[in-house]
């Protein structure tokens, strides 16, 4: 299992604490220091069944450049490129289990789906 985190994010800290408390093994990816490639982000989006604009943090400063970018298939690659270039724009934490199940785990209920019983 892998979790993409920003250590400064309270939701990320809560998710990793829940994983730790349950004894669930995982690997941390500090995605601001080790940004996903366009292919990796495309794979995650497919597993999430979401479009890149669905996981964009539009309140971040770099999101200004995205506000007028159309949310359509013709501009999908532009969205992915923007998220890869400024990973602070990617919603977090994102957990991917070994079976490929992936979720944006911002709440305890979602995190609990990944915990070791």
mmCIF file of C-alpha atoms in Angstrom:
data_model
loop_
_atom_site.group_PDB
_atom_site.id
_atom_site.type_symbol
_atom_site.label_atom_id
_atom_site.label_comp_id
_atom_site.label_asym_id
_atom_site.label_seq_id
_atom_site.Cartn_x
_atom_site.Cartn_y
_atom_site.Cartn_z
ATOM 1 C CA UNK A 1 0.000 0.000 0.000
ATOM 2 C CA UNK A 2 1.177 3.507 -0.795
ATOM 3 C CA UNK A 3 -0.060 6.838 0.532
ATOM 4 C CA UNK A 4 0.694 10.157 -1.120
ATOM 5 C CA UNK A 5 1.040 12.793 1.561
ATOM 6 C CA UNK A 6 2.064 16.308 2.361
ATOM 7 C CA UNK A 7 3.430 16.120 5.943
ATOM 8 C CA UNK A 8 2.052 19.617 6.649
ATOM 9 C CA UNK A 9 -1.504 18.417 5.910
ATOM 10 C CA UNK A 10 -3.637 17.476 8.923
ATOM 11 C CA UNK A 11 -5.705 15.006 6.858
ATOM 12 C CA UNK A 12 -2.479 13.259 5.789
ATOM 13 C CA UNK A 13 -1.239 13.061 9.363
ATOM 14 C CA UNK A 14 -4.593 11.653 10.498
ATOM 15 C CA UNK A 15 -4.550 9.023 7.742
ATOM 16 C CA UNK A 16 -1.000 7.864 8.508
ATOM 17 C CA UNK A 17 -1.808 7.786 12.248
ATOM 18 C CA UNK A 18 -4.816 5.542 11.556
ATOM 19 C CA UNK A 19 -2.689 3.240 9.397
ATOM 20 C CA UNK A 20 -0.018 3.134 12.112
ATOM 21 C CA UNK A 21 -2.565 2.475 14.894
ATOM 22 C CA UNK A 22 -4.056 -0.439 12.969
ATOM 23 C CA UNK A 23 -0.657 -1.941 12.136
ATOM 24 C CA UNK A 24 -1.336 -1.630 8.417
ATOM 25 C CA UNK A 25 1.935 -1.627 6.458
ATOM 26 C CA UNK A 26 2.349 1.162 3.921
ATOM 27 C CA UNK A 27 4.888 3.213 2.018
ATOM 28 C CA UNK A 28 4.854 6.996 2.179
ATOM 29 C CA UNK A 29 5.311 9.093 -0.914
ATOM 30 C CA UNK A 30 5.865 12.748 -0.183
ATOM 31 C CA UNK A 31 4.422 13.792 -3.475
ATOM 32 C CA UNK A 32 5.589 17.410 -3.221
ATOM 33 C CA UNK A 33 9.197 16.187 -3.079
ATOM 34 C CA UNK A 34 8.634 13.219 -5.403
ATOM 35 C CA UNK A 35 5.874 14.344 -7.786
ATOM 36 C CA UNK A 36 4.012 11.776 -9.814
ATOM 37 C CA UNK A 37 4.726 11.554 -13.509
ATOM 38 C CA UNK A 38 1.932 12.227 -15.973
ATOM 39 C CA UNK A 39 1.597 8.457 -16.479
ATOM 40 C CA UNK A 40 1.402 7.786 -12.741
ATOM 41 C CA UNK A 41 -1.219 10.481 -12.261
ATOM 42 C CA UNK A 42 -3.189 9.175 -15.244
ATOM 43 C CA UNK A 43 -3.157 5.689 -13.679
ATOM 44 C CA UNK A 44 -4.328 7.047 -10.318
ATOM 45 C CA UNK A 45 -7.110 9.017 -11.987
ATOM 46 C CA UNK A 46 -8.256 5.863 -13.794
ATOM 47 C CA UNK A 47 -8.333 3.913 -10.511
ATOM 48 C CA UNK A 48 -10.226 6.785 -8.847
ATOM 49 C CA UNK A 49 -12.568 7.007 -11.848
ATOM 50 C CA UNK A 50 -12.101 10.792 -11.747
ATOM 51 C CA UNK A 51 -10.901 13.519 -14.061
ATOM 52 C CA UNK A 52 -7.905 15.689 -13.151
ATOM 53 C CA UNK A 53 -10.086 18.717 -12.413
ATOM 54 C CA UNK A 54 -11.919 16.634 -9.808
ATOM 55 C CA UNK A 55 -8.749 16.260 -7.729
ATOM 56 C CA UNK A 56 -7.404 19.787 -8.216
ATOM 57 C CA UNK A 57 -7.070 21.955 -5.122
ATOM 58 C CA UNK A 58 -8.442 25.141 -6.629
ATOM 59 C CA UNK A 59 -7.770 27.273 -3.540
ATOM 60 C CA UNK A 60 -4.002 26.963 -3.946
ATOM 61 C CA UNK A 61 -2.113 29.898 -5.475
ATOM 62 C CA UNK A 62 -0.935 28.006 -8.605
ATOM 63 C CA UNK A 63 -4.583 27.148 -9.385
ATOM 64 C CA UNK A 64 -5.124 30.668 -10.725
ATOM 65 C CA UNK A 65 -3.721 29.463 -14.044
ATOM 66 C CA UNK A 66 -6.347 26.691 -14.155
ATOM 67 C CA UNK A 67 -9.460 28.738 -13.454
ATOM 68 C CA UNK A 68 -10.150 29.423 -17.133
ATOM 69 C CA UNK A 69 -8.957 26.049 -18.425
ATOM 70 C CA UNK A 70 -11.944 24.106 -19.809
ATOM 71 C CA UNK A 71 -12.886 20.941 -17.981
ATOM 72 C CA UNK A 72 -13.158 18.688 -20.986
ATOM 73 C CA UNK A 73 -11.368 15.839 -22.742
ATOM 74 C CA UNK A 74 -9.605 18.231 -25.135
ATOM 75 C CA UNK A 75 -7.859 19.873 -22.167
ATOM 76 C CA UNK A 76 -7.374 16.795 -19.963
ATOM 77 C CA UNK A 77 -3.648 16.556 -20.757
ATOM 78 C CA UNK A 78 -3.250 20.242 -19.866
ATOM 79 C CA UNK A 79 -4.823 19.598 -16.471
ATOM 80 C CA UNK A 80 -2.577 16.585 -15.854
ATOM 81 C CA UNK A 81 0.497 18.565 -16.889
ATOM 82 C CA UNK A 82 -0.474 21.375 -14.508
ATOM 83 C CA UNK A 83 -0.943 18.967 -11.590
ATOM 84 C CA UNK A 84 2.402 17.298 -12.283
ATOM 85 C CA UNK A 85 4.154 20.670 -12.601
ATOM 86 C CA UNK A 86 2.599 21.976 -9.349
ATOM 87 C CA UNK A 87 1.796 18.903 -7.226
ATOM 88 C CA UNK A 88 0.512 21.126 -4.400
ATOM 89 C CA UNK A 89 -2.622 21.231 -6.571
ATOM 90 C CA UNK A 90 -3.272 17.485 -6.096
ATOM 91 C CA UNK A 91 -5.863 16.572 -3.478
ATOM 92 C CA UNK A 92 -4.440 14.504 -0.616
ATOM 93 C CA UNK A 93 -3.953 12.030 0.890
ATOM 94 C CA UNK A 94 -4.308 9.442 -1.840
ATOM 95 C CA UNK A 95 -4.079 5.810 -0.783
ATOM 96 C CA UNK A 96 -3.512 2.957 -3.231
ATOM 97 C CA UNK A 97 -3.707 -0.582 -1.885
ATOM 98 C CA UNK A 98 -1.774 -3.489 -3.318
ATOM 99 C CA UNK A 99 -4.882 -4.663 -5.185
ATOM 100 C CA UNK A 100 -5.126 -1.290 -6.962
ATOM 101 C CA UNK A 101 -8.019 0.076 -4.913
ATOM 102 C CA UNK A 102 -7.442 3.820 -4.686
ATOM 103 C CA UNK A 103 -9.151 6.642 -2.815
ATOM 104 C CA UNK A 104 -8.696 10.210 -1.746
ATOM 105 C CA UNK A 105 -8.735 9.519 1.984
ATOM 106 C CA UNK A 106 -9.713 12.847 3.534
ATOM 107 C CA UNK A 107 -12.109 11.371 6.092
ATOM 108 C CA UNK A 108 -11.840 8.556 8.664
ATOM 109 C CA UNK A 109 -14.481 6.441 6.910
ATOM 110 C CA UNK A 110 -12.473 6.333 3.692
ATOM 111 C CA UNK A 111 -9.210 5.624 5.525
ATOM 112 C CA UNK A 112 -10.900 2.787 7.418
ATOM 113 C CA UNK A 113 -11.453 0.899 4.134
ATOM 114 C CA UNK A 114 -7.662 0.456 3.933
ATOM 115 C CA UNK A 115 -6.968 -0.562 7.536
ATOM 116 C CA UNK A 116 -5.802 -4.010 8.482
ATOM 117 C CA UNK A 117 -8.620 -5.796 10.347
#
